[in-house]
Amino acid sequence: FSKENTTLDQTTLLDSNYTKKHVVVISDFDPGVVYQFQVESMDSSGNVSTSKTINILTPRKEESVFQVILNNIQSIFSWVGKVNGT
């Protein structure tokens, strides 16, 4: 997987066991980022099949109601610090 508009540079290890189902768990996503995924599979004869590229947008970091209100207050009264010279 990779971030949008970059080379798909991260891969999983090759599993040489014959299987029809594959599971990969990825847990280190950044919030609010588009990632691209592509699946590549190789059979015992060396034939390779590659899936279409899939784009996924991770959800933005959640904010509590208090955080939203505090951010709004800070943006509304940001001029106060400018008046005091800080």
JSON list of N, CA and C in Angstrom, two decimals:
[
{"chain": "A", "resi": 1, "resn": "PHE", "atom": "N", "xyz": [0.84, -1.18, 0.00]},
{"chain": "A", "resi": 1, "resn": "PHE", "atom": "CA", "xyz": [0.00, 0.00, 0.00]},
{"chain": "A", "resi": 1, "resn": "PHE", "atom": "C", "xyz": [0.88, 1.23, 0.00]},
{"chain": "A", "resi": 2, "resn": "SER", "atom": "N", "xyz": [0.31, 2.35, -0.36]},
{"chain": "A", "resi": 2, "resn": "SER", "atom": "CA", "xyz": [1.06, 3.61, -0.34]},
{"chain": "A", "resi": 2, "resn": "SER", "atom": "C", "xyz": [0.09, 4.77, -0.28]},
{"chain": "A", "resi": 3, "resn": "LYS", "atom": "N", "xyz": [0.62, 5.94, 0.04]},
{"chain": "A", "resi": 3, "resn": "LYS", "atom": "CA", "xyz": [-0.19, 7.14, 0.00]},
{"chain": "A", "resi": 3, "resn": "LYS", "atom": "C", "xyz": [-0.44, 7.50, -1.45]},
{"chain": "A", "resi": 4, "resn": "GLU", "atom": "N", "xyz": [-1.47, 8.29, -1.70]},
{"chain": "A", "resi": 4, "resn": "GLU", "atom": "CA", "xyz": [-1.88, 8.64, -3.05]},
{"chain": "A", "resi": 4, "resn": "GLU", "atom": "C", "xyz": [-0.74, 9.23, -3.88]},
{"chain": "A", "resi": 5, "resn": "ASN", "atom": "N", "xyz": [-0.73, 8.91, -5.15]},
{"chain": "A", "resi": 5, "resn": "ASN", "atom": "CA", "xyz": [0.22, 9.43, -6.14]},
{"chain": "A", "resi": 5, "resn": "ASN", "atom": "C", "xyz": [1.67, 9.09, -5.85]},
{"chain": "A", "resi": 6, "resn": "THR", "atom": "N", "xyz": [1.91, 7.97, -5.21]},
{"chain": "A", "resi": 6, "resn": "THR", "atom": "CA", "xyz": [3.28, 7.51, -5.00]},
{"chain": "A", "resi": 6, "resn": "THR", "atom": "C", "xyz": [3.38, 6.07, -5.48]},
{"chain": "A", "resi": 7, "resn": "THR", "atom": "N", "xyz": [4.59, 5.60, -5.61]},
{"chain": "A", "resi": 7, "resn": "THR", "atom": "CA", "xyz": [4.82, 4.22, -6.02]},
{"chain": "A", "resi": 7, "resn": "THR", "atom": "C", "xyz": [4.35, 3.28, -4.91]},
{"chain": "A", "resi": 8, "resn": "LEU", "atom": "N", "xyz": [3.76, 2.18, -5.31]},
{"chain": "A", "resi": 8, "resn": "LEU", "atom": "CA", "xyz": [3.35, 1.18, -4.32]},
{"chain": "A", "resi": 8, "resn": "LEU", "atom": "C", "xyz": [4.61, 0.49, -3.81]},
{"chain": "A", "resi": 9, "resn": "ASP", "atom": "N", "xyz": [5.11, 0.97, -2.69]},
{"chain": "A", "resi": 9, "resn": "ASP", "atom": "CA", "xyz": [6.43, 0.55, -2.25]},
{"chain": "A", "resi": 9, "resn": "ASP", "atom": "C", "xyz": [6.44, -0.38, -1.05]},
{"chain": "A", "resi": 10, "resn": "GLN", "atom": "N", "xyz": [5.32, -0.64, -0.44]},
{"chain": "A", "resi": 10, "resn": "GLN", "atom": "CA", "xyz": [5.29, -1.54, 0.70]},
{"chain": "A", "resi": 10, "resn": "GLN", "atom": "C", "xyz": [4.61, -2.84, 0.27]},
{"chain": "A", "resi": 11, "resn": "THR", "atom": "N", "xyz": [5.19, -3.95, 0.65]},
{"chain": "A", "resi": 11, "resn": "THR", "atom": "CA", "xyz": [4.65, -5.25, 0.27]},
{"chain": "A", "resi": 11, "resn": "THR", "atom": "C", "xyz": [4.59, -6.18, 1.47]},
{"chain": "A", "resi": 12, "resn": "THR", "atom": "N", "xyz": [3.83, -7.24, 1.33]},
{"chain": "A", "resi": 12, "resn": "THR", "atom": "CA", "xyz": [3.82, -8.29, 2.35]},
{"chain": "A", "resi": 12, "resn": "THR", "atom": "C", "xyz": [4.76, -9.39, 1.89]},
{"chain": "A", "resi": 13, "resn": "LEU", "atom": "N", "xyz": [5.08, -10.29, 2.79]},
{"chain": "A", "resi": 13, "resn": "LEU", "atom": "CA", "xyz": [5.96, -11.41, 2.45]},
{"chain": "A", "resi": 13, "resn": "LEU", "atom": "C", "xyz": [5.23, -12.38, 1.53]},
{"chain": "A", "resi": 14, "resn": "LEU", "atom": "N", "xyz": [5.97, -13.01, 0.65]},
{"chain": "A", "resi": 14, "resn": "LEU", "atom": "CA", "xyz": [5.43, -14.01, -0.26]},
{"chain": "A", "resi": 14, "resn": "LEU", "atom": "C", "xyz": [5.08, -15.26, 0.55]},
{"chain": "A", "resi": 15, "resn": "ASP", "atom": "N", "xyz": [3.85, -15.72, 0.40]},
{"chain": "A", "resi": 15, "resn": "ASP", "atom": "CA", "xyz": [3.40, -16.95, 1.06]},
{"chain": "A", "resi": 15, "resn": "ASP", "atom": "C", "xyz": [3.40, -18.05, 0.01]},
{"chain": "A", "resi": 16, "resn": "SER", "atom": "N", "xyz": [4.29, -19.03, 0.14]},
{"chain": "A", "resi": 16, "resn": "SER", "atom": "CA", "xyz": [4.41, -20.08, -0.88]},
{"chain": "A", "resi": 16, "resn": "SER", "atom": "C", "xyz": [3.37, -21.19, -0.71]},
{"chain": "A", "resi": 17, "resn": "ASN", "atom": "N", "xyz": [2.55, -21.14, 0.33]},
{"chain": "A", "resi": 17, "resn": "ASN", "atom": "CA", "xyz": [1.51, -22.14, 0.54]},
{"chain": "A", "resi": 17, "resn": "ASN", "atom": "C", "xyz": [0.34, -21.88, -0.40]},
{"chain": "A", "resi": 18, "resn": "TYR", "atom": "N", "xyz": [-0.22, -22.94, -0.99]},
{"chain": "A", "resi": 18, "resn": "TYR", "atom": "CA", "xyz": [-1.38, -22.81, -1.86]},
{"chain": "A", "resi": 18, "resn": "TYR", "atom": "C", "xyz": [-2.59, -22.43, -1.02]},
{"chain": "A", "resi": 19, "resn": "THR", "atom": "N", "xyz": [-3.26, -21.37, -1.41]},
{"chain": "A", "resi": 19, "resn": "THR", "atom": "CA", "xyz": [-4.46, -20.93, -0.71]},
{"chain": "A", "resi": 19, "resn": "THR", "atom": "C", "xyz": [-5.32, -20.09, -1.63]},
{"chain": "A", "resi": 20, "resn": "LYS", "atom": "N", "xyz": [-6.61, -20.09, -1.38]},
{"chain": "A", "resi": 20, "resn": "LYS", "atom": "CA", "xyz": [-7.54, -19.27, -2.16]},
{"chain": "A", "resi": 20, "resn": "LYS", "atom": "C", "xyz": [-7.96, -18.02, -1.38]},
{"chain": "A", "resi": 21, "resn": "LYS", "atom": "N", "xyz": [-7.61, -17.96, -0.11]},
{"chain": "A", "resi": 21, "resn": "LYS", "atom": "CA", "xyz": [-8.00, -16.81, 0.71]},
{"chain": "A", "resi": 21, "resn": "LYS", "atom": "C", "xyz": [-6.76, -16.20, 1.33]},
{"chain": "A", "resi": 22, "resn": "HIS", "atom": "N", "xyz": [-6.69, -14.89, 1.29]},
{"chain": "A", "resi": 22, "resn": "HIS", "atom": "CA", "xyz": [-5.54, -14.18, 1.84]},
{"chain": "A", "resi": 22, "resn": "HIS", "atom": "C", "xyz": [-6.05, -13.11, 2.80]},
{"chain": "A", "resi": 23, "resn": "VAL", "atom": "N", "xyz": [-5.36, -12.93, 3.90]},
{"chain": "A", "resi": 23, "resn": "VAL", "atom": "CA", "xyz": [-5.72, -11.89, 4.86]},
{"chain": "A", "resi": 23, "resn": "VAL", "atom": "C", "xyz": [-4.46, -11.14, 5.25]},
{"chain": "A", "resi": 24, "resn": "VAL", "atom": "N", "xyz": [-4.52, -9.83, 5.17]},
{"chain": "A", "resi": 24, "resn": "VAL", "atom": "CA", "xyz": [-3.43, -8.97, 5.61]},
{"chain": "A", "resi": 24, "resn": "VAL", "atom": "C", "xyz": [-4.03, -7.90, 6.51]},
{"chain": "A", "resi": 25, "resn": "VAL", "atom": "N", "xyz": [-3.49, -7.74, 7.69]},
{"chain": "A", "resi": 25, "resn": "VAL", "atom": "CA", "xyz": [-3.98, -6.73, 8.63]},
{"chain": "A", "resi": 25, "resn": "VAL", "atom": "C", "xyz": [-2.98, -5.58, 8.65]},
{"chain": "A", "resi": 26, "resn": "ILE", "atom": "N", "xyz": [-3.47, -4.38, 8.37]},
{"chain": "A", "resi": 26, "resn": "ILE", "atom": "CA", "xyz": [-2.63, -3.18, 8.38]},
{"chain": "A", "resi": 26, "resn": "ILE", "atom": "C", "xyz": [-3.25, -2.22, 9.38]},
{"chain": "A", "resi": 27, "resn": "SER", "atom": "N", "xyz": [-2.43, -1.74, 10.32]},
{"chain": "A", "resi": 27, "resn": "SER", "atom": "CA", "xyz": [-2.99, -0.90, 11.38]},
{"chain": "A", "resi": 27, "resn": "SER", "atom": "C", "xyz": [-2.31, 0.46, 11.52]},
{"chain": "A", "resi": 28, "resn": "ASP", "atom": "N", "xyz": [-1.37, 0.79, 10.67]},
{"chain": "A", "resi": 28, "resn": "ASP", "atom": "CA", "xyz": [-0.63, 2.04, 10.85]},
{"chain": "A", "resi": 28, "resn": "ASP", "atom": "C", "xyz": [-1.01, 3.11, 9.83]},
{"chain": "A", "resi": 29, "resn": "PHE", "atom": "N", "xyz": [-2.32, 3.32, 9.64]},
{"chain": "A", "resi": 29, "resn": "PHE", "atom": "CA", "xyz": [-2.79, 4.34, 8.72]},
{"chain": "A", "resi": 29, "resn": "PHE", "atom": "C", "xyz": [-2.79, 5.71, 9.37]},
{"chain": "A", "resi": 30, "resn": "ASP", "atom": "N", "xyz": [-2.50, 6.74, 8.57]},
{"chain": "A", "resi": 30, "resn": "ASP", "atom": "CA", "xyz": [-2.66, 8.11, 9.03]},
{"chain": "A", "resi": 30, "resn": "ASP", "atom": "C", "xyz": [-4.10, 8.53, 8.79]},
{"chain": "A", "resi": 31, "resn": "PRO", "atom": "N", "xyz": [-4.70, 9.33, 9.68]},
{"chain": "A", "resi": 31, "resn": "PRO", "atom": "CA", "xyz": [-6.09, 9.76, 9.48]},
{"chain": "A", "resi": 31, "resn": "PRO", "atom": "C", "xyz": [-6.20, 10.76, 8.34]},
{"chain": "A", "resi": 32, "resn": "GLY", "atom": "N", "xyz": [-7.30, 10.67, 7.57]},
{"chain": "A", "resi": 32, "resn": "GLY", "atom": "CA", "xyz": [-7.58, 11.62, 6.50]},
{"chain": "A", "resi": 32, "resn": "GLY", "atom": "C", "xyz": [-6.64, 11.54, 5.31]},
{"chain": "A", "resi": 33, "resn": "VAL", "atom": "N", "xyz": [-6.16, 10.34, 4.99]},
{"chain": "A", "resi": 33, "resn": "VAL", "atom": "CA", "xyz": [-5.21, 10.15, 3.89]},
{"chain": "A", "resi": 33, "resn": "VAL", "atom": "C", "xyz": [-5.77, 9.11, 2.92]},
{"chain": "A", "resi": 34, "resn": "VAL", "atom": "N", "xyz": [-5.51, 9.30, 1.62]},
{"chain": "A", "resi": 34, "resn": "VAL", "atom": "CA", "xyz": [-5.89, 8.32, 0.62]},
{"chain": "A", "resi": 34, "resn": "VAL", "atom": "C", "xyz": [-4.75, 7.33, 0.44]},
{"chain": "A", "resi": 35, "resn": "TYR", "atom": "N", "xyz": [-5.07, 6.04, 0.54]},
{"chain": "A", "resi": 35, "resn": "TYR", "atom": "CA", "xyz": [-4.09, 4.98, 0.32]},
{"chain": "A", "resi": 35, "resn": "TYR", "atom": "C", "xyz": [-4.49, 4.18, -0.92]},
{"chain": "A", "resi": 36, "resn": "GLN", "atom": "N", "xyz": [-3.51, 3.63, -1.59]},
{"chain": "A", "resi": 36, "resn": "GLN", "atom": "CA", "xyz": [-3.75, 2.81, -2.76]},
{"chain": "A", "resi": 36, "resn": "GLN", "atom": "C", "xyz": [-3.28, 1.39, -2.47]},
{"chain": "A", "resi": 37, "resn": "PHE", "atom": "N", "xyz": [-4.13, 0.41, -2.86]},
{"chain": "A", "resi": 37, "resn": "PHE", "atom": "CA", "xyz": [-3.81, -1.00, -2.65]},
{"chain": "A", "resi": 37, "resn": "PHE", "atom": "C", "xyz": [-3.87, -1.72, -3.98]},
{"chain": "A", "resi": 38, "resn": "GLN", "atom": "N", "xyz": [-3.02, -2.73, -4.09]},
{"chain": "A", "resi": 38, "resn": "GLN", "atom": "CA", "xyz": [-3.02, -3.58, -5.27]},
{"chain": "A", "resi": 38, "resn": "GLN", "atom": "C", "xyz": [-2.61, -4.98, -4.83]},
{"chain": "A", "resi": 39, "resn": "VAL", "atom": "N", "xyz": [-3.33, -5.98, -5.29]},
{"chain": "A", "resi": 39, "resn": "VAL", "atom": "CA", "xyz": [-3.04, -7.36, -4.92]},
{"chain": "A", "resi": 39, "resn": "VAL", "atom": "C", "xyz": [-2.34, -8.03, -6.09]},
{"chain": "A", "resi": 40, "resn": "GLU", "atom": "N", "xyz": [-1.27, -8.74, -5.76]},
{"chain": "A", "resi": 40, "resn": "GLU", "atom": "CA", "xyz": [-0.54, -9.49, -6.78]},
{"chain": "A", "resi": 40, "resn": "GLU", "atom": "C", "xyz": [-0.42, -10.92, -6.29]},
{"chain": "A", "resi": 41, "resn": "SER", "atom": "N", "xyz": [-0.73, -11.86, -7.17]},
{"chain": "A", "resi": 41, "resn": "SER", "atom": "CA", "xyz": [-0.68, -13.27, -6.80]},
{"chain": "A", "resi": 41, "resn": "SER", "atom": "C", "xyz": [0.10, -14.03, -7.86]},
{"chain": "A", "resi": 42, "resn": "MET", "atom": "N", "xyz": [0.87, -15.04, -7.40]},
{"chain": "A", "resi": 42, "resn": "MET", "atom": "CA", "xyz": [1.67, -15.85, -8.31]},
{"chain": "A", "resi": 42, "resn": "MET", "atom": "C", "xyz": [1.39, -17.33, -8.03]},
{"chain": "A", "resi": 43, "resn": "ASP", "atom": "N", "xyz": [1.15, -18.09, -9.09]},
{"chain": "A", "resi": 43, "resn": "ASP", "atom": "CA", "xyz": [0.92, -19.52, -8.90]},
{"chain": "A", "resi": 43, "resn": "ASP", "atom": "C", "xyz": [2.25, -20.28, -8.92]},
{"chain": "A", "resi": 44, "resn": "SER", "atom": "N", "xyz": [2.17, -21.60, -8.75]},
{"chain": "A", "resi": 44, "resn": "SER", "atom": "CA", "xyz": [3.39, -22.40, -8.65]},
{"chain": "A", "resi": 44, "resn": "SER", "atom": "C", "xyz": [4.19, -22.44, -9.96]},
{"chain": "A", "resi": 45, "resn": "SER", "atom": "N", "xyz": [3.56, -22.07, -11.08]},
{"chain": "A", "resi": 45, "resn": "SER", "atom": "CA", "xyz": [4.27, -22.04, -12.37]},
{"chain": "A", "resi": 45, "resn": "SER", "atom": "C", "xyz": [4.90, -20.68, -12.64]},
{"chain": "A", "resi": 46, "resn": "GLY", "atom": "N", "xyz": [4.69, -19.73, -11.73]},
{"chain": "A", "resi": 46, "resn": "GLY", "atom": "CA", "xyz": [5.27, -18.40, -11.91]},
{"chain": "A", "resi": 46, "resn": "GLY", "atom": "C", "xyz": [4.37, -17.41, -12.63]},
{"chain": "A", "resi": 47, "resn": "ASN", "atom": "N", "xyz": [3.14, -17.81, -12.94]},
{"chain": "A", "resi": 47, "resn": "ASN", "atom": "CA", "xyz": [2.19, -16.89, -13.57]},
{"chain": "A", "resi": 47, "resn": "ASN", "atom": "C", "xyz": [1.74, -15.85, -12.55]},
{"chain": "A", "resi": 48, "resn": "VAL", "atom": "N", "xyz": [1.80, -14.59, -12.92]},
{"chain": "A", "resi": 48, "resn": "VAL", "atom": "CA", "xyz": [1.47, -13.50, -12.00]},
{"chain": "A", "resi": 48, "resn": "VAL", "atom": "C", "xyz": [0.18, -12.83, -12.44]},
{"chain": "A", "resi": 49, "resn": "SER", "atom": "N", "xyz": [-0.68, -12.56, -11.48]},
{"chain": "A", "resi": 49, "resn": "SER", "atom": "CA", "xyz": [-1.92, -11.83, -11.72]},
{"chain": "A", "resi": 49, "resn": "SER", "atom": "C", "xyz": [-1.96, -10.64, -10.77]},
{"chain": "A", "resi": 50, "resn": "THR", "atom": "N", "xyz": [-2.29, -9.47, -11.31]},
{"chain": "A", "resi": 50, "resn": "THR", "atom": "CA", "xyz": [-2.32, -8.25, -10.51]},
{"chain": "A", "resi": 50, "resn": "THR", "atom": "C", "xyz": [-3.71, -7.64, -10.57]},
{"chain": "A", "resi": 51, "resn": "SER", "atom": "N", "xyz": [-4.25, -7.24, -9.42]},
{"chain": "A", "resi": 51, "resn": "SER", "atom": "CA", "xyz": [-5.58, -6.64, -9.36]},
{"chain": "A", "resi": 51, "resn": "SER", "atom": "C", "xyz": [-5.52, -5.18, -9.81]},
{"chain": "A", "resi": 52, "resn": "LYS", "atom": "N", "xyz": [-6.70, -4.60, -9.99]},
{"chain": "A", "resi": 52, "resn": "LYS", "atom": "CA", "xyz": [-6.78, -3.16, -10.21]},
{"chain": "A", "resi": 52, "resn": "LYS", "atom": "C", "xyz": [-6.33, -2.46, -8.94]},
{"chain": "A", "resi": 53, "resn": "THR", "atom": "N", "xyz": [-5.90, -1.22, -9.06]},
{"chain": "A", "resi": 53, "resn": "THR", "atom": "CA", "xyz": [-5.52, -0.44, -7.88]},
{"chain": "A", "resi": 53, "resn": "THR", "atom": "C", "xyz": [-6.79, 0.05, -7.20]},
{"chain": "A", "resi": 54, "resn": "ILE", "atom": "N", "xyz": [-6.86, -0.13, -5.90]},
{"chain": "A", "resi": 54, "resn": "ILE", "atom": "CA", "xyz": [-8.01, 0.28, -5.10]},
{"chain": "A", "resi": 54, "resn": "ILE", "atom": "C", "xyz": [-7.59, 1.46, -4.23]},
{"chain": "A", "resi": 55, "resn": "ASN", "atom": "N", "xyz": [-8.38, 2.53, -4.23]},
{"chain": "A", "resi": 55, "resn": "ASN", "atom": "CA", "xyz": [-8.10, 3.70, -3.41]},
{"chain": "A", "resi": 55, "resn": "ASN", "atom": "C", "xyz": [-9.03, 3.71, -2.20]},
{"chain": "A", "resi": 56, "resn": "ILE", "atom": "N", "xyz": [-8.46, 3.97, -1.04]},
{"chain": "A", "resi": 56, "resn": "ILE", "atom": "CA", "xyz": [-9.24, 4.02, 0.20]},
{"chain": "A", "resi": 56, "resn": "ILE", "atom": "C", "xyz": [-8.89, 5.30, 0.96]},
{"chain": "A", "resi": 57, "resn": "LEU", "atom": "N", "xyz": [-9.90, 6.03, 1.39]},
{"chain": "A", "resi": 57, "resn": "LEU", "atom": "CA", "xyz": [-9.71, 7.24, 2.20]},
{"chain": "A", "resi": 57, "resn": "LEU", "atom": "C", "xyz": [-9.95, 6.87, 3.65]},
{"chain": "A", "resi": 58, "resn": "THR", "atom": "N", "xyz": [-8.94, 7.08, 4.48]},
{"chain": "A", "resi": 58, "resn": "THR", "atom": "CA", "xyz": [-9.10, 6.79, 5.91]},
{"chain": "A", "resi": 58, "resn": "THR", "atom": "C", "xyz": [-9.89, 7.92, 6.56]},
{"chain": "A", "resi": 59, "resn": "PRO", "atom": "N", "xyz": [-10.68, 7.61, 7.58]},
{"chain": "A", "resi": 59, "resn": "PRO", "atom": "CA", "xyz": [-11.46, 8.66, 8.23]},
{"chain": "A", "resi": 59, "resn": "PRO", "atom": "C", "xyz": [-10.56, 9.65, 8.97]},
{"chain": "A", "resi": 60, "resn": "ARG", "atom": "N", "xyz": [-11.05, 10.88, 9.06]},
{"chain": "A", "resi": 60, "resn": "ARG", "atom": "CA", "xyz": [-10.30, 11.89, 9.82]},
{"chain": "A", "resi": 60, "resn": "ARG", "atom": "C", "xyz": [-10.37, 11.56, 11.30]},
{"chain": "A", "resi": 61, "resn": "LYS", "atom": "N", "xyz": [-9.41, 12.09, 12.04]},
{"chain": "A", "resi": 61, "resn": "LYS", "atom": "CA", "xyz": [-9.37, 11.86, 13.48]},
{"chain": "A", "resi": 61, "resn": "LYS", "atom": "C", "xyz": [-10.63, 12.45, 14.10]},
{"chain": "A", "resi": 62, "resn": "GLU", "atom": "N", "xyz": [-11.26, 11.68, 14.95]},
{"chain": "A", "resi": 62, "resn": "GLU", "atom": "CA", "xyz": [-12.48, 12.14, 15.60]},
{"chain": "A", "resi": 62, "resn": "GLU", "atom": "C", "xyz": [-12.17, 13.18, 16.66]},
{"chain": "A", "resi": 63, "resn": "GLU", "atom": "N", "xyz": [-13.05, 14.14, 16.77]},
{"chain": "A", "resi": 63, "resn": "GLU", "atom": "CA", "xyz": [-12.92, 15.17, 17.81]},
{"chain": "A", "resi": 63, "resn": "GLU", "atom": "C", "xyz": [-14.16, 15.11, 18.69]},
{"chain": "A", "resi": 64, "resn": "SER", "atom": "N", "xyz": [-13.96, 15.35, 19.97]},
{"chain": "A", "resi": 64, "resn": "SER", "atom": "CA", "xyz": [-15.10, 15.40, 20.87]},
{"chain": "A", "resi": 64, "resn": "SER", "atom": "C", "xyz": [-15.82, 16.73, 20.67]},
{"chain": "A", "resi": 65, "resn": "VAL", "atom": "N", "xyz": [-17.02, 16.82, 21.17]},
{"chain": "A", "resi": 65, "resn": "VAL", "atom": "CA", "xyz": [-17.79, 18.07, 21.08]},
{"chain": "A", "resi": 65, "resn": "VAL", "atom": "C", "xyz": [-17.02, 19.19, 21.77]},
{"chain": "A", "resi": 66, "resn": "PHE", "atom": "N", "xyz": [-16.39, 18.89, 22.89]},
{"chain": "A", "resi": 66, "resn": "PHE", "atom": "CA", "xyz": [-15.60, 19.90, 23.61]},
{"chain": "A", "resi": 66, "resn": "PHE", "atom": "C", "xyz": [-14.46, 20.41, 22.74]},
{"chain": "A", "resi": 67, "resn": "GLN", "atom": "N", "xyz": [-13.74, 19.51, 22.03]},
{"chain": "A", "resi": 67, "resn": "GLN", "atom": "CA", "xyz": [-12.63, 19.91, 21.17]},
{"chain": "A", "resi": 67, "resn": "GLN", "atom": "C", "xyz": [-13.11, 20.82, 20.04]},
{"chain": "A", "resi": 68, "resn": "VAL", "atom": "N", "xyz": [-14.27, 20.51, 19.45]},
{"chain": "A", "resi": 68, "resn": "VAL", "atom": "CA", "xyz": [-14.82, 21.33, 18.38]},
{"chain": "A", "resi": 68, "resn": "VAL", "atom": "C", "xyz": [-15.16, 22.72, 18.90]},
{"chain": "A", "resi": 69, "resn": "ILE", "atom": "N", "xyz": [-15.82, 22.81, 20.06]},
{"chain": "A", "resi": 69, "resn": "ILE", "atom": "CA", "xyz": [-16.18, 24.10, 20.65]},
{"chain": "A", "resi": 69, "resn": "ILE", "atom": "C", "xyz": [-14.93, 24.89, 21.00]},
{"chain": "A", "resi": 70, "resn": "LEU", "atom": "N", "xyz": [-13.95, 24.25, 21.62]},
{"chain": "A", "resi": 70, "resn": "LEU", "atom": "CA", "xyz": [-12.70, 24.93, 21.99]},
{"chain": "A", "resi": 70, "resn": "LEU", "atom": "C", "xyz": [-11.98, 25.45, 20.75]},
{"chain": "A", "resi": 71, "resn": "ASN", "atom": "N", "xyz": [-11.91, 24.67, 19.70]},
{"chain": "A", "resi": 71, "resn": "ASN", "atom": "CA", "xyz": [-11.26, 25.12, 18.46]},
{"chain": "A", "resi": 71, "resn": "ASN", "atom": "C", "xyz": [-11.99, 26.32, 17.86]},
{"chain": "A", "resi": 72, "resn": "ASN", "atom": "N", "xyz": [-13.32, 26.32, 17.92]},
{"chain": "A", "resi": 72, "resn": "ASN", "atom": "CA", "xyz": [-14.09, 27.45, 17.41]},
{"chain": "A", "resi": 72, "resn": "ASN", "atom": "C", "xyz": [-13.84, 28.71, 18.24]},
{"chain": "A", "resi": 73, "resn": "ILE", "atom": "N", "xyz": [-13.80, 28.56, 19.55]},
{"chain": "A", "resi": 73, "resn": "ILE", "atom": "CA", "xyz": [-13.54, 29.71, 20.43]},
{"chain": "A", "resi": 73, "resn": "ILE", "atom": "C", "xyz": [-12.15, 30.26, 20.17]},
{"chain": "A", "resi": 74, "resn": "GLN", "atom": "N", "xyz": [-11.17, 29.37, 20.01]},
{"chain": "A", "resi": 74, "resn": "GLN", "atom": "CA", "xyz": [-9.80, 29.83, 19.74]},
{"chain": "A", "resi": 74, "resn": "GLN", "atom": "C", "xyz": [-9.71, 30.57, 18.42]},
{"chain": "A", "resi": 75, "resn": "SER", "atom": "N", "xyz": [-10.41, 30.10, 17.41]},
{"chain": "A", "resi": 75, "resn": "SER", "atom": "CA", "xyz": [-10.36, 30.80, 16.12]},
{"chain": "A", "resi": 75, "resn": "SER", "atom": "C", "xyz": [-11.11, 32.12, 16.16]},
{"chain": "A", "resi": 76, "resn": "ILE", "atom": "N", "xyz": [-12.21, 32.19, 16.91]},
{"chain": "A", "resi": 76, "resn": "ILE", "atom": "CA", "xyz": [-12.98, 33.44, 17.02]},
{"chain": "A", "resi": 76, "resn": "ILE", "atom": "C", "xyz": [-12.19, 34.50, 17.77]},
{"chain": "A", "resi": 77, "resn": "PHE", "atom": "N", "xyz": [-11.52, 34.11, 18.85]},
{"chain": "A", "resi": 77, "resn": "PHE", "atom": "CA", "xyz": [-10.82, 35.07, 19.69]},
{"chain": "A", "resi": 77, "resn": "PHE", "atom": "C", "xyz": [-9.31, 35.08, 19.48]},
{"chain": "A", "resi": 78, "resn": "SER", "atom": "N", "xyz": [-8.88, 34.63, 18.32]},
{"chain": "A", "resi": 78, "resn": "SER", "atom": "CA", "xyz": [-7.43, 34.62, 18.05]},
{"chain": "A", "resi": 78, "resn": "SER", "atom": "C", "xyz": [-6.85, 36.02, 17.98]},
{"chain": "A", "resi": 79, "resn": "TRP", "atom": "N", "xyz": [-7.69, 37.01, 17.70]},
{"chain": "A", "resi": 79, "resn": "TRP", "atom": "CA", "xyz": [-7.24, 38.39, 17.63]},
{"chain": "A", "resi": 79, "resn": "TRP", "atom": "C", "xyz": [-6.82, 38.93, 18.98]},
{"chain": "A", "resi": 80, "resn": "VAL", "atom": "N", "xyz": [-7.27, 38.32, 20.07]},
{"chain": "A", "resi": 80, "resn": "VAL", "atom": "CA", "xyz": [-6.93, 38.81, 21.42]},
{"chain": "A", "resi": 80, "resn": "VAL", "atom": "C", "xyz": [-5.41, 38.75, 21.65]},
{"chain": "A", "resi": 81, "resn": "GLY", "atom": "N", "xyz": [-4.79, 37.66, 21.26]},
{"chain": "A", "resi": 81, "resn": "GLY", "atom": "CA", "xyz": [-3.35, 37.52, 21.42]},
{"chain": "A", "resi": 81, "resn": "GLY", "atom": "C", "xyz": [-2.59, 38.52, 20.57]},
{"chain": "A", "resi": 82, "resn": "LYS", "atom": "N", "xyz": [-3.13, 38.88, 19.41]},
{"chain": "A", "resi": 82, "resn": "LYS", "atom": "CA", "xyz": [-2.48, 39.84, 18.54]},
{"chain": "A", "resi": 82, "resn": "LYS", "atom": "C", "xyz": [-2.52, 41.25, 19.11]},
{"chain": "A", "resi": 83, "resn": "VAL", "atom": "N", "xyz": [-3.62, 41.59, 19.83]},
{"chain": "A", "resi": 83, "resn": "VAL", "atom": "CA", "xyz": [-3.74, 42.91, 20.45]},
{"chain": "A", "resi": 83, "resn": "VAL", "atom": "C", "xyz": [-2.74, 43.06, 21.58]},
{"chain": "A", "resi": 84, "resn": "ASN", "atom": "N", "xyz": [-2.53, 42.02, 22.35]},
{"chain": "A", "resi": 84, "resn": "ASN", "atom": "CA", "xyz": [-1.59, 42.06, 23.46]},
{"chain": "A", "resi": 84, "resn": "ASN", "atom": "C", "xyz": [-0.14, 41.93, 23.02]},
{"chain": "A", "resi": 85, "resn": "GLY", "atom": "N", "xyz": [0.09, 41.70, 21.73]},
{"chain": "A", "resi": 85, "resn": "GLY", "atom": "CA", "xyz": [1.45, 41.58, 21.21]},
{"chain": "A", "resi": 85, "resn": "GLY", "atom": "C", "xyz": [2.07, 40.22, 21.35]},
{"chain": "A", "resi": 86, "resn": "THR", "atom": "N", "xyz": [1.27, 39.19, 21.67]},
{"chain": "A", "resi": 86, "resn": "THR", "atom": "CA", "xyz": [1.80, 37.83, 21.81]},
{"chain": "A", "resi": 86, "resn": "THR", "atom": "C", "xyz": [1.37, 36.98, 20.66]}
]
